[in-house]
mmCIF file of C-alpha atoms and ligand atoms in Angstrom:
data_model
loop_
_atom_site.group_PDB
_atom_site.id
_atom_site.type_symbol
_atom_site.label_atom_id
_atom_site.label_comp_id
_atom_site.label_asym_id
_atom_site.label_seq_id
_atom_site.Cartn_x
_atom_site.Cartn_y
_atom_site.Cartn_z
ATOM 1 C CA UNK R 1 -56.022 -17.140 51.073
ATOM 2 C CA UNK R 2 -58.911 -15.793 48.588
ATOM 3 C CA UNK R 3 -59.346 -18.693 46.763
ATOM 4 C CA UNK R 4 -62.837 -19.385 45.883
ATOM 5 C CA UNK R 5 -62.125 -23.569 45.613
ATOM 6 C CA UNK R 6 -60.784 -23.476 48.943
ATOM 7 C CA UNK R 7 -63.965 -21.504 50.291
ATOM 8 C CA UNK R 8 -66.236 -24.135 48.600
ATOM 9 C CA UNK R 9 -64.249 -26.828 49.805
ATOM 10 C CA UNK R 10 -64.715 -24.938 53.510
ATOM 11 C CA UNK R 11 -68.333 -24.624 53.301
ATOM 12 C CA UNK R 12 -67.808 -20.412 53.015
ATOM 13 C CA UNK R 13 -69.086 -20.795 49.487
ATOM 14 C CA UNK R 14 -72.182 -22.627 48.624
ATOM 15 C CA UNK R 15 -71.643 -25.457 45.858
ATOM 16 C CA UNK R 16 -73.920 -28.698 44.815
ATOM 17 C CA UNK R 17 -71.558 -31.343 46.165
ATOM 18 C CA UNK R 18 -71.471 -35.041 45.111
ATOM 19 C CA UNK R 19 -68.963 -36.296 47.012
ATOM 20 C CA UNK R 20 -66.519 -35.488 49.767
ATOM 21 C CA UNK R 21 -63.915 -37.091 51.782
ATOM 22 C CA UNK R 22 -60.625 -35.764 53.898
ATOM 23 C CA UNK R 23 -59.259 -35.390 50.807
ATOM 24 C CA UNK R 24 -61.205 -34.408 48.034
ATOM 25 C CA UNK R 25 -63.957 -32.149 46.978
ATOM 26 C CA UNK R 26 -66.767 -32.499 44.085
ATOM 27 C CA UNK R 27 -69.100 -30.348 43.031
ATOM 28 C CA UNK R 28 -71.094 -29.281 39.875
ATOM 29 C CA UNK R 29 -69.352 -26.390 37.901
ATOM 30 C CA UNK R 30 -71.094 -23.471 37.717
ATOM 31 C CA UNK R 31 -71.209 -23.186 34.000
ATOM 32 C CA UNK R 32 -71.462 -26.269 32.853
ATOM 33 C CA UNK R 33 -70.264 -27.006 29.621
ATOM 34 C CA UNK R 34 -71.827 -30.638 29.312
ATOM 35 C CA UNK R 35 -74.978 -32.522 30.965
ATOM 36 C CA UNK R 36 -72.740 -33.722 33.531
ATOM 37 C CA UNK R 37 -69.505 -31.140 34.231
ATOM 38 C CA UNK R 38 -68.076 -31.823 38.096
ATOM 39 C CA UNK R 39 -65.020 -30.219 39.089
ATOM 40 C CA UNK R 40 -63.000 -32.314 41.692
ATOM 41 C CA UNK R 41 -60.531 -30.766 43.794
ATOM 42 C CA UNK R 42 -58.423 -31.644 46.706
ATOM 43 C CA UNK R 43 -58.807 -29.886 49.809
ATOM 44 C CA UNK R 44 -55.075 -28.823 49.715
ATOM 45 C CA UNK R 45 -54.063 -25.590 48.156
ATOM 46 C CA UNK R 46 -52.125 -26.172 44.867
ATOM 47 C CA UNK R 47 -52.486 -23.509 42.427
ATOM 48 C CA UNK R 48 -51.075 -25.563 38.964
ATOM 49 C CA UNK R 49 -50.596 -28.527 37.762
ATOM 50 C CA UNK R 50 -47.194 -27.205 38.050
ATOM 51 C CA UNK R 51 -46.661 -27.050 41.349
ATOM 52 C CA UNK R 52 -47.606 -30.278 41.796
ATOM 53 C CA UNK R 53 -44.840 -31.990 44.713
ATOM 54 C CA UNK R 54 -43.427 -35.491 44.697
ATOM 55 C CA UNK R 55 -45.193 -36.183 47.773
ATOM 56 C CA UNK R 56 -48.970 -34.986 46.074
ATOM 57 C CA UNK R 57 -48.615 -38.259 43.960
ATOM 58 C CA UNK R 58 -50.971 -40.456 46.025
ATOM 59 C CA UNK R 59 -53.481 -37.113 46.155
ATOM 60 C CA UNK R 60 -53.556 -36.735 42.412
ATOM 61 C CA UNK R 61 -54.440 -40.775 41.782
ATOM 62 C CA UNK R 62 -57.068 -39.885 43.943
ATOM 63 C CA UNK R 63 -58.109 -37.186 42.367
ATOM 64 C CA UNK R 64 -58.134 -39.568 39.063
ATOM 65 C CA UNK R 65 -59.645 -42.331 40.725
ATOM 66 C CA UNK R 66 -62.718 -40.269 42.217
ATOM 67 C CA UNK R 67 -63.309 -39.034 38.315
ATOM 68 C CA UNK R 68 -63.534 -42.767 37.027
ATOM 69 C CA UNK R 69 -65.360 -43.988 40.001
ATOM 70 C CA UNK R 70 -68.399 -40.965 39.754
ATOM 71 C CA UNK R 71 -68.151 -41.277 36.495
ATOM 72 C CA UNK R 72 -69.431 -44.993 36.692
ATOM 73 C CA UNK R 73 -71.890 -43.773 39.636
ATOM 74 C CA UNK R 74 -73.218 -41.231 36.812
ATOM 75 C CA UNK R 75 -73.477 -43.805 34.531
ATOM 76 C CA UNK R 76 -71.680 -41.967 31.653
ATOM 77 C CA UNK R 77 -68.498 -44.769 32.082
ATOM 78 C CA UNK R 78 -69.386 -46.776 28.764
ATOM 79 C CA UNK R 79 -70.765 -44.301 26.542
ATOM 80 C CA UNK R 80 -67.390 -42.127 27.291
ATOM 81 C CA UNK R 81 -66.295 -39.031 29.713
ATOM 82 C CA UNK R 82 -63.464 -36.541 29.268
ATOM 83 C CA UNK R 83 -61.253 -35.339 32.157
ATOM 84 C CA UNK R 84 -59.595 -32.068 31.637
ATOM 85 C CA UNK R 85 -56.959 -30.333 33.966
ATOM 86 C CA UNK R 86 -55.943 -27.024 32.832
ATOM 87 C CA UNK R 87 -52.409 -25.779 33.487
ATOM 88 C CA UNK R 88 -51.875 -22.200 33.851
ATOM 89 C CA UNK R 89 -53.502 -19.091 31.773
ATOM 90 C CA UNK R 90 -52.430 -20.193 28.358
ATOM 91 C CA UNK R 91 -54.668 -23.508 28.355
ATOM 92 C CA UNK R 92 -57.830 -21.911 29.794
ATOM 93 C CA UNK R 93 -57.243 -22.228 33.593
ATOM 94 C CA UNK R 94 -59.034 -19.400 35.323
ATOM 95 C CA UNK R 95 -59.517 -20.881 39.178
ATOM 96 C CA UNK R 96 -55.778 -21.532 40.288
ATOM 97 C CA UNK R 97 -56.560 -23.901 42.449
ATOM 98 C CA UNK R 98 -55.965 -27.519 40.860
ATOM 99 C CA UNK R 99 -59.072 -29.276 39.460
ATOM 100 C CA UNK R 100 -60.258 -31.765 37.355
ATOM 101 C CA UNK R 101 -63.305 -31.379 35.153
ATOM 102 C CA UNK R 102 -65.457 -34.586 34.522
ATOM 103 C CA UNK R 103 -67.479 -34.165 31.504
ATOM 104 C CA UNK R 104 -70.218 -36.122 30.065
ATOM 105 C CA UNK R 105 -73.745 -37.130 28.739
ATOM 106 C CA UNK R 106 -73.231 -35.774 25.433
ATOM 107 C CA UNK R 107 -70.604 -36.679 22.294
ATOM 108 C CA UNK R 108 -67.529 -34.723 22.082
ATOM 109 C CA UNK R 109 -65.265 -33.863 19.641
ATOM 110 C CA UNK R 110 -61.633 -34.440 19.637
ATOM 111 C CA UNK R 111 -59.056 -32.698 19.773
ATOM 112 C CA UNK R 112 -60.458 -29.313 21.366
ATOM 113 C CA UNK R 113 -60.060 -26.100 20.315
HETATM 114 P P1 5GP D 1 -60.618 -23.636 34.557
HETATM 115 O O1 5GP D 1 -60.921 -22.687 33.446
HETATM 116 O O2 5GP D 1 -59.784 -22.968 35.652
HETATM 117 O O3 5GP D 1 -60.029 -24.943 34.120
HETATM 118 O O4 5GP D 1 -62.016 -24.026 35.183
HETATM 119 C C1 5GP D 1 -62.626 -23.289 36.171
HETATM 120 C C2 5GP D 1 -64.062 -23.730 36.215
HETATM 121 O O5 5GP D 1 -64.613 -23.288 37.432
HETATM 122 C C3 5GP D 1 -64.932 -23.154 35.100
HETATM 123 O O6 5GP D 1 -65.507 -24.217 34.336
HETATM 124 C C4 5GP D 1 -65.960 -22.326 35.831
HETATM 125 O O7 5GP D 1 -67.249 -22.431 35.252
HETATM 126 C C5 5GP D 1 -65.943 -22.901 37.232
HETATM 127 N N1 5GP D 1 -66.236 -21.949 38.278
HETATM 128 C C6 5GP D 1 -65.737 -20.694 38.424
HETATM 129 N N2 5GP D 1 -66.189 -20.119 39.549
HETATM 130 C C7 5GP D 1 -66.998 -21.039 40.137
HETATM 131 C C8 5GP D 1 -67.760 -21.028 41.350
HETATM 132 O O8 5GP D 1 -67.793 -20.067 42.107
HETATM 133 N N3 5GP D 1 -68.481 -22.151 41.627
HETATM 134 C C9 5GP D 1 -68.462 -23.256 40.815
HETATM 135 N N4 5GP D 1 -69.191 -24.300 41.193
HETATM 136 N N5 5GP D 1 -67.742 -23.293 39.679
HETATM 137 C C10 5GP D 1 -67.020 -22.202 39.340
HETATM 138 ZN ZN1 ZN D 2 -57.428 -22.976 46.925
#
């Protein structure tokens, strides 16, 4: 499958990543849009939110979990963080491979544009 999450998350692309387990993948986005902007994936292939299976329940509280728990590592927990999944073309999403994005280290506004 060309899918350029899966090839970082098979070593076929190179990424800076913080954190990796049988499950999930983090790395730093490429463009980041904050001081801190990781994108955590899991390893399986799911190209939406929306496709998103009963069974992937456990993977996506892991997906959650691993944002709060890097984001206390990064030391952004108290100040505040945003985590941001895109779903589909509409809301921004450009990589169709599921992701979280873990922003922080600066203010933000809310709501976004
Ligand atoms: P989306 O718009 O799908 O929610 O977010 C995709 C994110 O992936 C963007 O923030 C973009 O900067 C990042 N991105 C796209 N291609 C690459 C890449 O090859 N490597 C890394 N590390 N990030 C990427
Ligand atoms: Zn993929």
């Amino acid at each position: 499958m060309d899918c350029i999450f899966c090839k970082i998350a098979n070593k076929e692309l190179p990424a800076v990543i913080s954190y990796e387990d049988p499950d999930v993948v983090v790395f730093d986005d490429l463009h980041p849009r904050a001081p801190i902007h990781k994108l955590i994936i899991p390893r399986k292939h799911i190209s939406t939110l929306n496709d998103l299976a009963e069974s992937d329940k456990p993977l996506a509280g892991h997906l959650m979990y691993t944002a709060q728990r890097l984001a206390k590592e990064l030391g952004i927990a108290e100040d505040g963080y945003r985590v941001v999944m895109n779903c589909n073309a509409g809301a921004g999403q450009a990589v169709f491979h599921i992701h979280l994005h873990l922003l922080g280290g600066r203010a933000m506004t809310w709501p976004p544009g």
